[in-house]
Coordinates of C-alpha atoms in Angstrom, one line a residue:
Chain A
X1 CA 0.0 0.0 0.0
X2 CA 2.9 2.3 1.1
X3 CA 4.6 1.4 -2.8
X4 CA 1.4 2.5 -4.3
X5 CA 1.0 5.5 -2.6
X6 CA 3.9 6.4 -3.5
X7 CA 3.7 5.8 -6.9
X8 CA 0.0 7.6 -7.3
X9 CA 1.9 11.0 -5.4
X10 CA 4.7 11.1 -8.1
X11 CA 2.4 10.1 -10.6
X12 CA 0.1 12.9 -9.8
X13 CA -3.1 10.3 -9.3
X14 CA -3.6 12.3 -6.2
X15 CA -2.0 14.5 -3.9
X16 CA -1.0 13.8 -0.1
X17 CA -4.3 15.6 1.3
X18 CA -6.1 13.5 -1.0
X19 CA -4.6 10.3 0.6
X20 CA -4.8 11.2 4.0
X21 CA -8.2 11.3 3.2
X22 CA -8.3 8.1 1.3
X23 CA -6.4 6.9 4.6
X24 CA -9.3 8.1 7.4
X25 CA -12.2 7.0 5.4
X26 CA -10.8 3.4 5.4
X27 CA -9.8 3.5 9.0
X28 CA -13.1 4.6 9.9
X29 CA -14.9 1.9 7.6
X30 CA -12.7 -0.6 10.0
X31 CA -13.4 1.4 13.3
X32 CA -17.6 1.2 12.7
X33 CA -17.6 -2.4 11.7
X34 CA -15.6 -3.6 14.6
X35 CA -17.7 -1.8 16.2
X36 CA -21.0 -3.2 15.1
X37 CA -18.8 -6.9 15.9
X38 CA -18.4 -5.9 19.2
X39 CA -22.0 -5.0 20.0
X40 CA -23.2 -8.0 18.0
X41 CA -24.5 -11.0 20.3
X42 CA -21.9 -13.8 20.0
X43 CA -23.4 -16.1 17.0
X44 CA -25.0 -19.3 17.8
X45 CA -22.9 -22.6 16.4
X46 CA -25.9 -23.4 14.1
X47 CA -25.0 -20.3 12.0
X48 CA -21.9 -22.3 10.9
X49 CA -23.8 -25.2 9.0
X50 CA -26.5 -22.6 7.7
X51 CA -23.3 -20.8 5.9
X52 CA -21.7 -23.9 4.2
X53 CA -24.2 -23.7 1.3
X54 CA -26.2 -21.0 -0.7
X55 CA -30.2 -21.3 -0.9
X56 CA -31.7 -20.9 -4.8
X57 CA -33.3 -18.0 -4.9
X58 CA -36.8 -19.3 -4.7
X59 CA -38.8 -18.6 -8.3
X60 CA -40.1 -15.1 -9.6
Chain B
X1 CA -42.3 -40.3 -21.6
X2 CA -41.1 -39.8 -25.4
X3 CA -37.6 -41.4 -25.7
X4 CA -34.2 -41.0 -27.6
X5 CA -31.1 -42.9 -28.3
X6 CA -28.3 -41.0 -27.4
X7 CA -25.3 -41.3 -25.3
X8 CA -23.5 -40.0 -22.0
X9 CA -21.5 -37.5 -23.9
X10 CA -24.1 -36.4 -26.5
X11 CA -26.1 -35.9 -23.1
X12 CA -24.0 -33.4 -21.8
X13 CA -23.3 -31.7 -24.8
X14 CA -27.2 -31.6 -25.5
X15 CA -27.4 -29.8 -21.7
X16 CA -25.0 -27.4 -22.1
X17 CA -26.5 -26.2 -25.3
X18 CA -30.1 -26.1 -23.6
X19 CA -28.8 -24.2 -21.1
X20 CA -26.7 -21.8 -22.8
X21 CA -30.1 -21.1 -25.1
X22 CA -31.7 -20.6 -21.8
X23 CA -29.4 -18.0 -19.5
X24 CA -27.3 -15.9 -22.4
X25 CA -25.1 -15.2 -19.6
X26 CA -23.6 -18.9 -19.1
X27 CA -20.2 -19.1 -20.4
X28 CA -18.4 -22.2 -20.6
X29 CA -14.5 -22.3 -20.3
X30 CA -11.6 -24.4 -20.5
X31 CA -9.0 -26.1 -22.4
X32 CA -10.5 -26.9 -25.9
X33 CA -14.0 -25.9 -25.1
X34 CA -14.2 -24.3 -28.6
X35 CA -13.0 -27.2 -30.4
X36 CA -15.3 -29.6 -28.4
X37 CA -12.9 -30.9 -25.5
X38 CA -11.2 -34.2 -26.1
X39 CA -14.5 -36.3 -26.0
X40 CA -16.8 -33.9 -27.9
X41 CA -18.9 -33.0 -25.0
X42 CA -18.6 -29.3 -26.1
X43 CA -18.5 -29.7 -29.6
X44 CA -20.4 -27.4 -31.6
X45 CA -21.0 -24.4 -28.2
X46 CA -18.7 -22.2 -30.0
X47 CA -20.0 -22.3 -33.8
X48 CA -23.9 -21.6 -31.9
X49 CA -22.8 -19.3 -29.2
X50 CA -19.0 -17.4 -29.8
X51 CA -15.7 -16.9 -28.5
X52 CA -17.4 -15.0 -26.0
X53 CA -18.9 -17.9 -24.3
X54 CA -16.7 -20.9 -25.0
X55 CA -13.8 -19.4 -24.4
X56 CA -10.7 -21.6 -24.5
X57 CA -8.0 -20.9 -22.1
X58 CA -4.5 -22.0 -21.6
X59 CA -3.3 -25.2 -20.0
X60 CA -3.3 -23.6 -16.4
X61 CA -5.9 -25.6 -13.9
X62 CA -5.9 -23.1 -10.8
X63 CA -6.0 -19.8 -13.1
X64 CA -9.1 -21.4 -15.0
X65 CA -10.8 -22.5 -11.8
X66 CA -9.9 -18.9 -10.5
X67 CA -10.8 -16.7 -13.4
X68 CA -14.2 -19.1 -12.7
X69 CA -14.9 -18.4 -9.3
X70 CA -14.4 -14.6 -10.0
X71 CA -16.8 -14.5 -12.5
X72 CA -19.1 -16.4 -11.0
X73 CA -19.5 -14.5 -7.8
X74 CA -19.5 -11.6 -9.8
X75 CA -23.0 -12.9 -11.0
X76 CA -22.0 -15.1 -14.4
X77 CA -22.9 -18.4 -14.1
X78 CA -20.0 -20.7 -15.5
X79 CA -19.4 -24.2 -16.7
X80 CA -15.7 -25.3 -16.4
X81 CA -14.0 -27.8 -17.7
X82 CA -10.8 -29.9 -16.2
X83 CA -10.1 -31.8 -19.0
X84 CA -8.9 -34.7 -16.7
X85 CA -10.0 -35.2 -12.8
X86 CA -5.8 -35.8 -12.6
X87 CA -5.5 -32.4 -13.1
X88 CA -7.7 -31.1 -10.6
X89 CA -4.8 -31.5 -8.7
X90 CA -3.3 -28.2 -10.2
X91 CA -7.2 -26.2 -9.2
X92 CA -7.6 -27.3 -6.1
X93 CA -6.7 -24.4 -4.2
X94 CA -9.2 -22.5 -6.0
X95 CA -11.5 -24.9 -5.8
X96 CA -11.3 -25.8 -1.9
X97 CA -10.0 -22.4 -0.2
X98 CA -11.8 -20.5 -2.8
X99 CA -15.1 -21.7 -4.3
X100 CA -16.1 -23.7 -1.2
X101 CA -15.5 -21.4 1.1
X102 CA -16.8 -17.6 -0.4
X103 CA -20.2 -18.5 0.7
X104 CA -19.3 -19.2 4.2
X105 CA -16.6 -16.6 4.3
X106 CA -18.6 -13.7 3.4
X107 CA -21.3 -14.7 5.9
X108 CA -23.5 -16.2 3.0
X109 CA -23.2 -12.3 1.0
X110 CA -21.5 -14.2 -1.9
X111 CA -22.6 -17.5 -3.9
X112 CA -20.3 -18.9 -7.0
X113 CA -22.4 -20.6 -9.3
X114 CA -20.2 -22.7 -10.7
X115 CA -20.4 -25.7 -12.4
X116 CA -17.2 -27.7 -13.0
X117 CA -17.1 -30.7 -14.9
X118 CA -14.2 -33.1 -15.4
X119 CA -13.8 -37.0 -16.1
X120 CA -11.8 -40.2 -14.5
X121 CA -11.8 -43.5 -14.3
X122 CA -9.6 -46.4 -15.7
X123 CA -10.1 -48.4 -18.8
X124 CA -8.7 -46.4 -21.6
X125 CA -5.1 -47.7 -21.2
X126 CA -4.4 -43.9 -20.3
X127 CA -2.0 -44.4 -17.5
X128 CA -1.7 -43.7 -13.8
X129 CA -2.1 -40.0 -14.7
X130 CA -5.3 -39.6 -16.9
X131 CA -7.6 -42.9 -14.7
X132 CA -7.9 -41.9 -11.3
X133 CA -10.9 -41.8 -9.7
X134 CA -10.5 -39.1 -6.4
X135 CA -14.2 -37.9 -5.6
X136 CA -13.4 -38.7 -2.1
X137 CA -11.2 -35.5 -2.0
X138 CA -13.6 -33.6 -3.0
X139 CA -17.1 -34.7 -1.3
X140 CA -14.8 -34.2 2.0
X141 CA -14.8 -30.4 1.0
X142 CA -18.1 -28.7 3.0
X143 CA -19.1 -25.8 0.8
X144 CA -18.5 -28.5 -2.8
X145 CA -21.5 -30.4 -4.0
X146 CA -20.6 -33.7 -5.9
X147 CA -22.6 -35.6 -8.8
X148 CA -21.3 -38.7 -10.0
X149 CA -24.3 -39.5 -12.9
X150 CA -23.8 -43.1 -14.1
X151 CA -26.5 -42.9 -17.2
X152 CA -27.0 -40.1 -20.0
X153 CA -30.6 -39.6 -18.5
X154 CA -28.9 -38.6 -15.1
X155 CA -26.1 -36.7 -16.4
X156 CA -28.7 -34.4 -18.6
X157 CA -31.1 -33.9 -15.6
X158 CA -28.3 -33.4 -12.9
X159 CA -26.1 -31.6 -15.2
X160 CA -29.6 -29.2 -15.4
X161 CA -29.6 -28.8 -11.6
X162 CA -26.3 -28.3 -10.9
X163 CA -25.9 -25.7 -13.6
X164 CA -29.2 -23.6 -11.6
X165 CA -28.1 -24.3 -8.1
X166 CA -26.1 -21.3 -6.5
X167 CA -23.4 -23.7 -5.2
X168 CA -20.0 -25.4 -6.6
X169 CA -21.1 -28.5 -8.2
X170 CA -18.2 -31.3 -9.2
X171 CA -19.7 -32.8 -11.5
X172 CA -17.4 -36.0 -12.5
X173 CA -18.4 -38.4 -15.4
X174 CA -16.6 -41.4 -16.3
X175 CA -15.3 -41.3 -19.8
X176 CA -15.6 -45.5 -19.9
X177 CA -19.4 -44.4 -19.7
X178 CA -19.4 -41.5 -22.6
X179 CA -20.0 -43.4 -25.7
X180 CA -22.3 -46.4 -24.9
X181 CA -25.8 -46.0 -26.6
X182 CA -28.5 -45.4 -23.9
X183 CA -32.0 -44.5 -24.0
X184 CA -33.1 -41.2 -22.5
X185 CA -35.8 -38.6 -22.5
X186 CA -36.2 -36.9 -25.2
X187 CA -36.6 -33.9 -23.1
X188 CA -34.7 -33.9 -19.8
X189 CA -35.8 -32.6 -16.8
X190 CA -33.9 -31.4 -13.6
X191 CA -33.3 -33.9 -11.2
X192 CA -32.8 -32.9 -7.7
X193 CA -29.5 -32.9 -6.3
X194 CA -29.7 -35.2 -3.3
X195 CA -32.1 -37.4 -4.3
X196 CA -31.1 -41.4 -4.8
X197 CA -32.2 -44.0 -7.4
X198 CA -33.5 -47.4 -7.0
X199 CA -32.1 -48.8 -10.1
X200 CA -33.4 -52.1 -9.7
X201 CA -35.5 -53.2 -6.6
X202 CA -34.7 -56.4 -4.6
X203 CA -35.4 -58.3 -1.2
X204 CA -32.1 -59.7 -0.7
X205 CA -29.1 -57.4 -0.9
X206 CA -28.4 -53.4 -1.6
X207 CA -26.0 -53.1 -3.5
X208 CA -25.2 -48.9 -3.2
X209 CA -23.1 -47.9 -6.5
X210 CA -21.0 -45.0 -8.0
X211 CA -21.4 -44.1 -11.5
X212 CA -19.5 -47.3 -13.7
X213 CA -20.4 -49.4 -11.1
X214 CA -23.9 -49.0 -11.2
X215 CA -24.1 -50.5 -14.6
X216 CA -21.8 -53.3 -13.2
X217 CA -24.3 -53.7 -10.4
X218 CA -27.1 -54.4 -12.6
X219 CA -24.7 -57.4 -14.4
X220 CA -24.0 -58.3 -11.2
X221 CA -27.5 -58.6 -10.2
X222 CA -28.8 -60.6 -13.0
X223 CA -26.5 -62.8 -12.6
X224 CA -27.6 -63.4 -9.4
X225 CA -31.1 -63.4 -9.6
X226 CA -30.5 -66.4 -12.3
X227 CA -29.2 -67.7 -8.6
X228 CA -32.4 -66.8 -6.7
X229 CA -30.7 -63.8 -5.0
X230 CA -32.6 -60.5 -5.7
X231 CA -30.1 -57.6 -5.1
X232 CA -31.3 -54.2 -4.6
X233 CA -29.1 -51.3 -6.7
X234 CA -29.2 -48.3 -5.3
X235 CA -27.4 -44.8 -7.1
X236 CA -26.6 -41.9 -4.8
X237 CA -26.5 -39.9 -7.9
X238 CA -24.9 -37.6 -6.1
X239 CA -22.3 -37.8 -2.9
X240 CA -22.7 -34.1 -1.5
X241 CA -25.4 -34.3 -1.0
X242 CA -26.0 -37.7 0.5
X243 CA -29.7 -39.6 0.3
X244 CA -28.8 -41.8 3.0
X245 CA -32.3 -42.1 3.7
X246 CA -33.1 -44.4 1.1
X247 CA -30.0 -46.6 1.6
X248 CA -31.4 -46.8 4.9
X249 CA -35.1 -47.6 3.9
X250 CA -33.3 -50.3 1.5
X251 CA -31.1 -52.1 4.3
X252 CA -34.2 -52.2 6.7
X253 CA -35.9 -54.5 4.4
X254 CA -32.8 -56.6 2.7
X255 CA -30.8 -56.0 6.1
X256 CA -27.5 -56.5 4.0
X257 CA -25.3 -54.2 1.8
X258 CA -22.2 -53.9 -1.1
X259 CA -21.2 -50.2 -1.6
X260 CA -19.1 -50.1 -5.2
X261 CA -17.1 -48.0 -6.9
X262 CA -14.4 -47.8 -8.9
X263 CA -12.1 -45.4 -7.0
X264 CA -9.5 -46.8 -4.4
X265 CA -11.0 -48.7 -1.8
X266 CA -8.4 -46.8 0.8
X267 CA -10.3 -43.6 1.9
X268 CA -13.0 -44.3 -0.9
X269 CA -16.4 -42.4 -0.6
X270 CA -17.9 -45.8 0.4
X271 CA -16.0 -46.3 3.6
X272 CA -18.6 -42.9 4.0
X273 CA -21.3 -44.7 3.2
X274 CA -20.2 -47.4 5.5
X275 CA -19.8 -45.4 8.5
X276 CA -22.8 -43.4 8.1
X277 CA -25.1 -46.5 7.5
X278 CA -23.8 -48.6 10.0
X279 CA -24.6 -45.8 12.6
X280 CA -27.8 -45.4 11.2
X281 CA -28.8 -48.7 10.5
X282 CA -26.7 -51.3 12.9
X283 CA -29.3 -53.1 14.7
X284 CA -31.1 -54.0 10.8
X285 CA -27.4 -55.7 9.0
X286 CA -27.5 -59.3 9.7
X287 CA -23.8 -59.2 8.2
X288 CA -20.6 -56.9 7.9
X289 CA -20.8 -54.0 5.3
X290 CA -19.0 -55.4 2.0
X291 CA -16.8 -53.0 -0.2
X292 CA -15.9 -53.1 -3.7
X293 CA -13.0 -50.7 -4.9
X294 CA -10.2 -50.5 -6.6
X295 CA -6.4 -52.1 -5.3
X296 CA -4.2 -49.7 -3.2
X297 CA -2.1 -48.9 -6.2
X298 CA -1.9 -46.8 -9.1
X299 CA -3.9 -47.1 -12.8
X300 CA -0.7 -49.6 -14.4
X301 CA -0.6 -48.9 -18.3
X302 CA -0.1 -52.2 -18.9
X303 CA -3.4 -53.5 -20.1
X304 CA -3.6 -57.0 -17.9
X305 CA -2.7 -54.8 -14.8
X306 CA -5.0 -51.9 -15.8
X307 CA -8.0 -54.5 -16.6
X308 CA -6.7 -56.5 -13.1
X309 CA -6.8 -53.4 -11.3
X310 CA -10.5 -51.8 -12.1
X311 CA -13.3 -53.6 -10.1
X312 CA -16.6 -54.7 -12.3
X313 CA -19.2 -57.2 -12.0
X314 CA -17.5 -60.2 -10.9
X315 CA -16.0 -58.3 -7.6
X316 CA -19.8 -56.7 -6.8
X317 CA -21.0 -60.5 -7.7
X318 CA -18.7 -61.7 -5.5
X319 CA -18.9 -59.2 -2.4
X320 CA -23.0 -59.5 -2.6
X321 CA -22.8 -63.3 -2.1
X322 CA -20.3 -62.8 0.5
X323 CA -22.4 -60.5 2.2
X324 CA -25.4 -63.1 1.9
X325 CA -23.3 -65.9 3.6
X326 CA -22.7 -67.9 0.7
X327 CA -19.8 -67.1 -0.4
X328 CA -16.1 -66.3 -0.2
X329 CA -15.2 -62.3 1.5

């Protein structure tokens, strides 16, 4: 990531206020979804065999 | 039900057209597609539907699983090819860390609705490396479904369900199966994934068989019933998932059981179907579970050793009167 942003400054993709930017959005995105972990009730063990396979999509 | 003759192969090929008329956004990839794959099962999907969808792709296993996966989970329903179930070796990692797992991975917000087909099996004098039979590595994958069709009539209407379900489906044919003539629907219709066949009904033995083997059942079970024995054969049709149920229902009534195929008895898919019936059926089996597999060894070239090696009707014949008590184990 460090490479990249590197390369996009001297390229002229974007300029450092830009990617600071860039930077907080994404560490907010993390922050609120942790978040929403954390206050999430702990998930039952029955969740894991409901995930091992997709549902059709019943008819239109 | 109006009938055809066809074949296995002419089956598939038949599906995948039907289903590419169906969905215009199926595409179907893999080594050869274009020019019909080694066997013809794709033969004439790129003159009707374009480079676009039948695209051929280099000789590279994981990237054509991967490139796969991605469009499928992107929404494009695909139909791959491994052109050999010996070089599903080289996709496995897509296959089992990818494909199997985005569903569960993603907390069920991605499905890959992929459909990858491939063939084994011995008999060809192909070698150790083009004959294996290794469904057992893959029905132990949670996430993979497995069909194993063992008659152009199931291939068409499983091929048909896998292709609409929102899951990876193996599908694995046998290529000693491809070109015998058969009699099938002239229109197929889904068949449920999941759901067992009572080949042939019987009092005396179940006899639960894999794809080749089912056919070498049935031999197997006329020659006994010329012997007063009535063996019931039984196709799970698919592996993942599993209709134990109507093994079950089956071993209540003959209280006695064979379970074929042609892979390697060692860690074969019917040491599975062993465990799970004995635990679900022990106090009905009036004698051990017999198995019918294929020698702990590799696919020899060398035709005596190959045709030695690959189990048939005389080792289901044998293991049913076995498990009947009137014959040798």
């Amino acid at each position: 990531v460090a490479r990249f942003q590197a390369h996009g400054l001297e390229a002229g993709w974007f300029d450092e206020h830009a990617a600071d930017a860039i930077a907080r959005q994404a560490g907010d995105e993390v922050e609120r979804a942790v978040s929403v972990a954390r206050a999430s009730p702990v998930p039952e063990p029955e969740l894991a065999a409901q995930l091992v396979y997709a549902q059709a999509s019943p008819a239109p | 039900v109006s009938e055809i003759e066809t074949t296995f192969v002419k089956a598939i090929n038949a599906t995948l057209a039907r289903a590419m008329r169906d969905d215009e956004r199926l595409i179907v990839l893999g080594e050869d597609v274009a020019e019909g794959g080694p066997y013809g099962a794709t033969a004439g999907l790129g003159q009707e539907f374009g480079a676009e969808r039948v695209r051929n792709t280099p000789i590279s296993e994981g990237a054509i699983c991967g490139i796969a996966i991605g469009a499928a989970q992107a929404g494009l329903p695909v139909v791959v090819e491994i052109m050999f179930i010996d070089f599903i070796t080289l996709a496995l990692d897509q296959l089992v860390n990818q494909a199997a797992k985005a569903h569960f991975m993603s907390g069920g917000q991605l499905t890959v609705p992929l459909v990858l087909r491939t063939q084994g099996g011995a008999g060809s004098r192909s070698a150790a490396q083009h004959s294996q039979s290794l469904e057992a590595w893959l029905a132990h994958v949670p996430g993979l479904k497995v069909a194993m069709p063992s008659s152009a009539a199931d291939a068409a209407g499983l091929l048909m369900s896998a292709i609409a379900d929102p899951n990876p489906v193996v599908f694995i044919e046998n290529k000693s199966l491809y070109f015998r003539r058969e009699r099938a629907p002239r229109t197929a219709q889904p068949m449920a994934l999941g759901e067992a066949h009572v080949v042939r009904p019987g009092r005396d033995v179940t006899v639960v068989a894999l794809s080749r083997l089912v056919g070498e059942s049935l031999a197997a079970a006329d020659r006994l019933a010329a012997e007063g024995i009535e063996a019931e054969v039984i196709d799970p049709r698919t592996l993942t998932p599993l209709d134990l149920e109507t093994i079950v229902e089956s071993v209540r009534r003959t209280r006695r059981a064979v379970v074929a195929h042609e892979a390697v008895s060692h860690g074969g898919f019917g040491a599975e179907i062993v465990a799970q019936l004995q635990a679900a059926a022990f106090e009905f089996l009036a004698a051990p579970v017999g198995r019918v597999g294929a020698p702990f060894t590799p696919v020899a070239l060398s035709p005596p050793l190959e045709d030695a090696y690959r189990p048939g009707r005389d080792q289901v014949y044998q293991a049913a009167l076995a498990a009947i008590g009137r014959g040798p184990s």
